[in-house]
Amino acid sequence: MRKVTSLTMAAVLAVAVTACGDDGGSAGGGAAKTKVTLVQGLAGEEFYETMACGAKAKAAELGVDLQVQGPQKFDPILQTPIVNSVVASGPDAMLIAPTDVKALVAPLTQAKSAGIKIILVDTVVEEPSIGLSRISTDNAKGGAAAAKALAEQIGDRGKVLVVSTDPGVSTVDARIAGFEQEIKAGHPNVEYVGVQYSHNDVGEASKIVNAALAKNPDLAGVFATNLNSATGAGSALQQAGKLGKVKMIGFDAGPAQVKQLRDGVVQGLIAQLPGDIGAKGVEQAVAAVEGRPVSASIPTDATIVTKENIDKPEIQKVLYKAGC
Ligand code: T6T
């Protein structure tokens, strides 16, 4: 009995040692694995978790050693030290979703100078030479699609509000620009009451919508530019008893947004393909490390999810996951 136990322990230890060796690099005496780190915009959030799932699956397929890290808040002050510590750990490549167009320029310039290949996933920085490749949704087009969908919901007439995260986040800024342009160009009876910033905080987004309802009791529609903005804006509409009276379109399609869609809180979701963004990011990183050509810009698709199409298998596939 005792012998069996120690044999079992030996087997467990052997497995553990093999697993460590596998993770570290030269598995089976072959060439060292390419090391890539994904720095998310926000750890644990479904958009970035789905992105990490896509990246992990591609890394497993290509034999890449992938690490994933991210800040607890969508905040450049918290993301910068993570970038610095990734640079110190010396990966071959970094996939990063920068949380601010300006604040991440300096840490990413250092990463580039250290010889790390940088691939931008989702967001960008204002210094275009930093990323070898950028993979993202066409966010301006997505914002315009949100404007069209919201205008349709409100009968092309009435006041609309935008709830976003912070200025300086490239993706949501582009969504706002696309939304504003479409409203201005094609919807003369829709009155745009402006954008307000929630700092990517659900509670703040809720407060913004409550205050907007107090100021504009005739508010007709809300465009929430990302997950947390939509969760907060939707719960404010729900609590104020505005369901069906104030229409909403949200960017992103996590579990909370899908519930809001089914509950009639939101009428449409623009679902991105974060899993594809992560997978393509790993492919580009490996190409860059191996000295093969990379694509400067890779657009990924977006789809409008509604109560009518949500149960279709092709739509179920694009909904975000909390983990993989
Ligand atoms: O909308 C995504 C992402 O594209 C954006 O850059 C930041 O917010 C999300 O992560 C969703 O919360």
Tab-separated table of C-alpha atoms and ligand atoms in Angstrom:
chain	number	residue	atom	x	y	z
A	1	MET	CA	0.000	0.000	0.000
A	2	ARG	CA	2.821	2.329	1.045
A	3	LYS	CA	4.755	1.419	-2.109
A	4	VAL	CA	1.811	2.277	-4.351
A	5	THR	CA	1.488	5.642	-2.641
A	6	SER	CA	5.123	6.591	-3.174
A	7	LEU	CA	4.993	5.396	-6.775
A	8	THR	CA	1.940	7.548	-7.284
A	9	MET	CA	3.757	10.480	-5.701
A	10	ALA	CA	6.734	9.873	-7.968
A	11	ALA	CA	4.433	9.854	-10.984
A	12	VAL	CA	2.790	13.093	-9.852
A	13	LEU	CA	6.195	14.730	-9.377
A	14	ALA	CA	7.333	13.557	-12.788
A	15	VAL	CA	4.242	15.078	-14.386
A	16	ALA	CA	4.811	18.314	-12.472
A	17	VAL	CA	8.436	18.502	-13.604
A	18	THR	CA	7.454	17.819	-17.224
A	19	ALA	CA	4.777	20.512	-17.026
A	20	CYS	CA	7.315	23.055	-15.711
A	21	GLY	CA	9.816	22.133	-18.420
A	22	ASP	CA	7.116	22.535	-21.027
A	23	ASP	CA	6.208	25.938	-19.784
A	24	GLY	CA	9.751	27.194	-19.589
A	25	GLY	CA	11.013	26.674	-23.100
A	26	SER	CA	13.224	23.885	-24.464
A	27	ALA	CA	10.759	21.013	-24.395
A	28	GLY	CA	12.323	17.695	-25.269
A	29	GLY	CA	15.685	19.338	-26.030
A	30	GLY	CA	14.278	21.204	-29.096
A	31	ALA	CA	14.486	24.921	-29.824
A	32	ALA	CA	13.261	27.291	-27.093
A	33	LYS	CA	9.614	28.242	-27.388
A	34	THR	CA	8.670	31.740	-28.488
A	35	LYS	CA	7.586	33.699	-25.419
A	36	VAL	CA	4.629	36.041	-25.784
A	37	THR	CA	2.802	38.037	-23.116
A	38	LEU	CA	-0.696	39.413	-23.594
A	39	VAL	CA	-1.336	42.561	-21.551
A	40	GLN	CA	-5.086	43.028	-21.327
A	41	GLY	CA	-6.874	46.353	-20.795
A	42	LEU	CA	-8.762	44.953	-17.830
A	43	ALA	CA	-8.268	41.576	-16.156
A	44	GLY	CA	-11.322	39.381	-15.718
A	45	GLU	CA	-13.567	41.381	-18.077
A	46	GLU	CA	-15.315	39.214	-20.670
A	47	PHE	CA	-14.038	41.054	-23.749
A	48	TYR	CA	-10.427	40.541	-22.649
A	49	GLU	CA	-11.048	37.043	-21.262
A	50	THR	CA	-12.480	35.986	-24.622
A	51	MET	CA	-9.455	37.593	-26.276
A	52	ALA	CA	-7.183	35.602	-23.932
A	53	CYS	CA	-9.047	32.380	-24.813
A	54	GLY	CA	-8.422	32.971	-28.538
A	55	ALA	CA	-4.781	33.807	-27.861
A	56	LYS	CA	-4.292	30.698	-25.675
A	57	ALA	CA	-5.831	28.380	-28.261
A	58	LYS	CA	-3.592	29.795	-31.011
A	59	ALA	CA	-0.540	29.668	-28.714
A	60	ALA	CA	-1.204	25.985	-27.983
A	61	GLU	CA	-1.545	25.288	-31.720
A	62	LEU	CA	1.714	27.083	-32.566
A	63	GLY	CA	3.684	25.851	-29.535
A	64	VAL	CA	4.055	29.347	-28.064
A	65	ASP	CA	4.652	30.028	-24.364
A	66	LEU	CA	1.878	32.566	-23.655
A	67	GLN	CA	1.441	34.537	-20.431
A	68	VAL	CA	-1.598	36.738	-19.769
A	69	GLN	CA	-1.654	39.734	-17.430
A	70	GLY	CA	-3.889	42.732	-16.919
A	71	PRO	CA	-4.744	45.506	-14.476
A	72	GLN	CA	-7.669	45.310	-12.054
A	73	LYS	CA	-9.038	48.581	-13.447
A	74	PHE	CA	-9.021	49.983	-16.985
A	75	ASP	CA	-6.412	52.554	-16.034
A	76	PRO	CA	-3.033	53.491	-17.568
A	77	ILE	CA	-1.623	54.128	-14.090
A	78	LEU	CA	-2.217	50.471	-13.249
A	79	GLN	CA	-1.335	49.109	-16.701
A	80	THR	CA	2.049	50.881	-16.958
A	81	PRO	CA	3.808	48.952	-14.131
A	82	ILE	CA	2.531	45.707	-15.665
A	83	VAL	CA	4.118	46.668	-18.985
A	84	ASN	CA	7.356	47.530	-17.185
A	85	SER	CA	7.476	44.188	-15.416
A	86	VAL	CA	6.711	42.347	-18.656
A	87	VAL	CA	9.627	44.179	-20.284
A	88	ALA	CA	11.855	43.090	-17.385
A	89	SER	CA	10.764	39.463	-17.897
A	90	GLY	CA	12.009	39.667	-21.515
A	91	PRO	CA	9.419	38.000	-23.745
A	92	ASP	CA	10.002	37.856	-27.500
A	93	ALA	CA	6.721	39.644	-28.176
A	94	MET	CA	3.979	41.503	-26.363
A	95	LEU	CA	0.328	41.739	-27.376
A	96	ILE	CA	-1.133	44.778	-25.701
A	97	ALA	CA	-4.447	46.615	-25.496
A	98	PRO	CA	-3.207	50.064	-24.361
A	99	THR	CA	-5.638	51.813	-22.002
A	100	ASP	CA	-4.665	55.294	-23.181
A	101	VAL	CA	-3.329	56.695	-26.454
A	102	LYS	CA	-0.721	58.912	-24.770
A	103	ALA	CA	0.166	57.391	-21.396
A	104	LEU	CA	1.366	54.070	-22.805
A	105	VAL	CA	3.679	55.598	-25.419
A	106	ALA	CA	6.689	55.879	-23.065
A	107	PRO	CA	6.514	52.361	-21.532
A	108	LEU	CA	5.891	50.816	-24.944
A	109	THR	CA	8.770	52.763	-26.479
A	110	GLN	CA	10.991	51.196	-23.811
A	111	ALA	CA	9.582	47.772	-24.590
A	112	LYS	CA	10.341	48.320	-28.274
A	113	SER	CA	13.874	49.507	-27.479
A	114	ALA	CA	14.367	46.309	-25.459
A	115	GLY	CA	13.757	44.392	-28.703
A	116	ILE	CA	10.273	43.138	-27.826
A	117	LYS	CA	7.962	42.868	-30.851
A	118	ILE	CA	4.789	44.778	-30.078
A	119	ILE	CA	1.398	43.854	-31.488
A	120	LEU	CA	-1.574	46.085	-30.688
A	121	VAL	CA	-4.787	44.243	-29.990
A	122	ASP	CA	-8.025	46.279	-29.907
A	123	THR	CA	-6.723	49.715	-28.810
A	124	VAL	CA	-3.733	51.713	-30.092
A	125	VAL	CA	-1.373	54.484	-28.989
A	126	GLU	CA	-0.897	57.748	-30.825
A	127	GLU	CA	2.680	56.878	-31.861
A	128	PRO	CA	2.047	54.692	-34.931
A	129	SER	CA	5.587	53.279	-35.158
A	130	ILE	CA	5.213	51.338	-31.889
A	131	GLY	CA	3.024	48.457	-33.001
A	132	LEU	CA	4.147	46.171	-35.822
A	133	SER	CA	0.558	45.118	-36.346
A	134	ARG	CA	-2.825	46.295	-35.126
A	135	ILE	CA	-5.799	43.947	-34.937
A	136	SER	CA	-9.205	45.411	-34.159
A	137	THR	CA	-12.806	46.005	-35.067
A	138	ASP	CA	-13.568	48.923	-37.385
A	139	ASN	CA	-14.807	50.964	-34.448
A	140	ALA	CA	-15.908	54.055	-36.405
A	141	LYS	CA	-18.053	51.813	-38.605
A	142	GLY	CA	-19.411	50.127	-35.468
A	143	GLY	CA	-20.313	53.513	-33.980
A	144	ALA	CA	-22.129	54.472	-37.177
A	145	ALA	CA	-24.005	51.163	-37.121
A	146	ALA	CA	-25.015	51.865	-33.519
A	147	ALA	CA	-26.329	55.305	-34.547
A	148	LYS	CA	-28.418	53.804	-37.351
A	149	ALA	CA	-29.808	51.109	-35.075
A	150	LEU	CA	-30.657	53.594	-32.311
A	151	ALA	CA	-32.263	56.046	-34.755
A	152	GLU	CA	-34.407	53.218	-36.085
A	153	GLN	CA	-35.461	52.242	-32.551
A	154	ILE	CA	-36.570	55.785	-31.686
A	155	GLY	CA	-38.397	56.439	-34.968
A	156	ASP	CA	-35.578	58.720	-36.147
A	157	ARG	CA	-36.573	61.461	-33.737
A	158	GLY	CA	-35.636	62.640	-30.228
A	159	LYS	CA	-32.731	63.166	-27.876
A	160	VAL	CA	-29.845	60.720	-27.671
A	161	LEU	CA	-27.000	60.449	-25.176
A	162	VAL	CA	-23.652	58.638	-25.440
A	163	VAL	CA	-22.071	57.014	-22.364
A	164	SER	CA	-18.393	56.175	-22.804
A	165	THR	CA	-15.310	55.330	-20.714
A	166	ASP	CA	-12.639	58.054	-20.894
A	167	PRO	CA	-11.350	60.292	-23.641
A	168	GLY	CA	-8.056	58.942	-24.980
A	169	VAL	CA	-9.198	55.333	-25.391
A	170	SER	CA	-8.786	54.874	-29.143
A	171	THR	CA	-11.559	52.338	-29.712
A	172	VAL	CA	-14.377	54.075	-27.884
A	173	ASP	CA	-13.268	57.475	-29.222
A	174	ALA	CA	-13.644	56.063	-32.742
A	175	ARG	CA	-17.071	54.635	-31.869
A	176	ILE	CA	-18.209	58.044	-30.632
A	177	ALA	CA	-16.869	59.750	-33.773
A	178	GLY	CA	-18.657	57.243	-36.030
A	179	PHE	CA	-21.873	57.641	-34.038
A	180	GLU	CA	-21.768	61.461	-34.108
A	181	GLN	CA	-20.974	61.575	-37.817
A	182	GLU	CA	-23.851	59.274	-38.722
A	183	ILE	CA	-26.368	61.200	-36.570
A	184	LYS	CA	-25.235	64.522	-38.032
A	185	ALA	CA	-25.231	63.321	-41.624
A	186	GLY	CA	-28.339	61.187	-41.747
A	187	HIS	CA	-30.745	61.935	-38.895
A	188	PRO	CA	-31.771	65.617	-38.790
A	189	ASN	CA	-34.525	65.047	-36.226
A	190	VAL	CA	-32.295	63.254	-33.775
A	191	GLU	CA	-30.843	65.631	-31.195
A	192	TYR	CA	-27.439	64.583	-29.890
A	193	VAL	CA	-27.143	65.726	-26.258
A	194	GLY	CA	-23.476	64.741	-26.035
A	195	VAL	CA	-21.117	62.210	-24.514
A	196	GLN	CA	-20.426	61.621	-20.832
A	197	TYR	CA	-17.592	59.584	-19.371
A	198	SER	CA	-17.971	56.835	-16.770
A	199	HIS	CA	-14.255	55.995	-16.322
A	200	ASN	CA	-15.307	52.486	-17.326
A	201	ASP	CA	-17.179	52.132	-14.045
A	202	VAL	CA	-20.625	50.529	-13.920
A	203	GLY	CA	-21.817	52.706	-11.014
A	204	GLU	CA	-20.650	55.898	-12.722
A	205	ALA	CA	-22.408	54.941	-15.951
A	206	SER	CA	-25.594	54.428	-13.945
A	207	LYS	CA	-25.265	57.843	-12.303
A	208	ILE	CA	-24.724	59.504	-15.679
A	209	VAL	CA	-27.942	58.060	-17.068
A	210	ASN	CA	-29.905	58.952	-13.908
A	211	ALA	CA	-28.704	62.559	-14.138
A	212	ALA	CA	-29.427	62.679	-17.874
A	213	LEU	CA	-32.973	61.429	-17.271
A	214	ALA	CA	-33.493	64.140	-14.629
A	215	LYS	CA	-32.203	66.805	-17.017
A	216	ASN	CA	-33.931	65.451	-20.138
A	217	PRO	CA	-37.119	63.616	-19.120
A	218	ASP	CA	-37.832	63.233	-22.841
A	219	LEU	CA	-34.561	61.371	-23.504
A	220	ALA	CA	-35.256	58.900	-26.325
A	221	GLY	CA	-32.086	56.852	-26.612
A	222	VAL	CA	-28.692	55.908	-25.222
A	223	PHE	CA	-25.603	54.548	-26.970
A	224	ALA	CA	-23.254	52.876	-24.487
A	225	THR	CA	-19.824	52.454	-26.052
A	226	ASN	CA	-18.612	49.371	-24.147
A	227	LEU	CA	-19.419	46.623	-21.631
A	228	ASN	CA	-19.337	48.511	-18.339
A	229	SER	CA	-20.965	51.631	-19.767
A	230	ALA	CA	-23.805	49.476	-21.085
A	231	THR	CA	-24.241	47.497	-17.871
A	232	GLY	CA	-24.510	50.689	-15.810
A	233	ALA	CA	-26.633	52.624	-18.305
A	234	GLY	CA	-29.019	49.694	-18.657
A	235	SER	CA	-29.502	49.205	-14.946
A	236	ALA	CA	-30.277	52.932	-14.541
A	237	LEU	CA	-32.956	52.697	-17.250
A	238	GLN	CA	-34.361	49.604	-15.591
A	239	GLN	CA	-34.465	51.206	-12.124
A	240	ALA	CA	-36.041	54.392	-13.498
A	241	GLY	CA	-38.836	52.343	-15.078
A	242	LYS	CA	-37.814	53.513	-18.549
A	243	LEU	CA	-37.804	50.150	-20.286
A	244	GLY	CA	-39.302	50.451	-23.742
A	245	LYS	CA	-39.502	54.247	-23.333
A	246	VAL	CA	-35.794	54.976	-23.626
A	247	LYS	CA	-34.106	52.734	-26.195
A	248	MET	CA	-30.521	51.622	-25.927
A	249	ILE	CA	-27.789	50.189	-28.168
A	250	GLY	CA	-24.604	48.895	-26.539
A	251	PHE	CA	-21.206	47.919	-27.850
A	252	ASP	CA	-20.053	44.431	-26.763
A	253	ALA	CA	-21.864	41.237	-25.899
A	254	GLY	CA	-20.917	39.795	-22.518
A	255	PRO	CA	-23.284	37.716	-20.359
A	256	ALA	CA	-24.721	40.795	-18.560
A	257	GLN	CA	-25.461	42.529	-21.873
A	258	VAL	CA	-27.093	39.426	-23.273
A	259	LYS	CA	-29.344	39.255	-20.199
A	260	GLN	CA	-30.244	42.927	-20.663
A	261	LEU	CA	-31.102	42.206	-24.302
A	262	ARG	CA	-33.353	39.297	-23.355
A	263	ASP	CA	-34.956	41.430	-20.618
A	264	GLY	CA	-35.740	44.240	-23.070
A	265	VAL	CA	-33.374	46.733	-21.398
A	266	VAL	CA	-31.237	47.097	-24.525
A	267	GLN	CA	-32.437	46.635	-28.099
A	268	GLY	CA	-29.157	45.860	-29.862
A	269	LEU	CA	-25.575	44.844	-29.086
A	270	ILE	CA	-22.592	45.283	-31.364
A	271	ALA	CA	-20.582	42.118	-30.782
A	272	GLN	CA	-16.897	42.194	-31.651
A	273	LEU	CA	-14.693	39.133	-32.163
A	274	PRO	CA	-12.214	39.361	-29.281
A	275	GLY	CA	-11.244	35.677	-29.617
A	276	ASP	CA	-10.181	36.283	-33.229
A	277	ILE	CA	-8.290	39.412	-32.187
A	278	GLY	CA	-6.299	37.363	-29.639
A	279	ALA	CA	-5.634	34.495	-32.051
A	280	LYS	CA	-4.531	36.766	-34.886
A	281	GLY	CA	-2.390	38.706	-32.418
A	282	VAL	CA	-0.451	35.552	-31.541
A	283	GLU	CA	-0.034	34.699	-35.245
A	284	GLN	CA	1.372	38.167	-35.953
A	285	ALA	CA	3.655	38.007	-32.922
A	286	VAL	CA	5.131	34.687	-34.060
A	287	ALA	CA	5.592	35.991	-37.617
A	288	ALA	CA	7.403	39.068	-36.270
A	289	VAL	CA	9.658	37.005	-34.002
A	290	GLU	CA	10.517	34.624	-36.855
A	291	GLY	CA	11.271	37.539	-39.191
A	292	ARG	CA	8.348	36.782	-41.495
A	293	PRO	CA	6.133	39.601	-42.891
A	294	VAL	CA	3.409	40.978	-40.625
A	295	SER	CA	0.233	42.849	-41.596
A	296	ALA	CA	0.171	46.446	-40.378
A	297	SER	CA	-3.572	46.408	-39.887
A	298	ILE	CA	-5.990	43.502	-39.578
A	299	PRO	CA	-9.687	44.378	-39.312
A	300	THR	CA	-11.982	41.945	-37.517
A	301	ASP	CA	-15.743	41.677	-37.888
A	302	ALA	CA	-18.584	42.987	-35.764
A	303	THR	CA	-22.199	41.816	-35.717
A	304	ILE	CA	-25.416	43.361	-34.431
A	305	VAL	CA	-27.111	41.066	-31.927
A	306	THR	CA	-30.829	41.555	-31.354
A	307	LYS	CA	-33.604	39.701	-29.531
A	308	GLU	CA	-34.660	38.341	-32.913
A	309	ASN	CA	-31.325	36.797	-33.934
A	310	ILE	CA	-29.720	35.929	-30.577
A	311	ASP	CA	-30.656	32.257	-30.630
A	312	LYS	CA	-29.186	31.594	-34.070
A	313	PRO	CA	-26.096	29.364	-33.801
A	314	GLU	CA	-23.907	31.835	-35.726
A	315	ILE	CA	-24.830	34.589	-33.257
A	316	GLN	CA	-24.362	32.385	-30.182
A	317	LYS	CA	-20.787	31.857	-31.401
A	318	VAL	CA	-19.927	35.580	-31.194
A	319	LEU	CA	-21.102	36.128	-27.597
A	320	TYR	CA	-18.280	36.721	-25.121
A	321	LYS	CA	-17.234	34.214	-22.452
A	322	ALA	CA	-16.150	34.677	-18.866
A	323	GLY	CA	-13.448	32.020	-19.314
A	324	CYS	CA	-12.319	29.110	-21.489
B	1	T6T	O1	-15.228	47.395	-25.926
B	1	T6T	C1	-14.165	46.665	-25.419
B	1	T6T	C2	-12.909	47.136	-26.043
B	1	T6T	O2	-13.013	47.060	-27.439
B	1	T6T	C3	-12.626	48.578	-25.620
B	1	T6T	O3	-11.405	48.997	-26.136
B	1	T6T	C4	-12.664	48.737	-24.127
B	1	T6T	O4	-13.856	48.203	-23.611
B	1	T6T	C5	-14.116	46.842	-23.914
B	1	T6T	O5	-13.119	46.067	-23.333
B	1	T6T	C6	-15.405	46.358	-23.319
B	1	T6T	O6	-15.561	46.753	-22.032
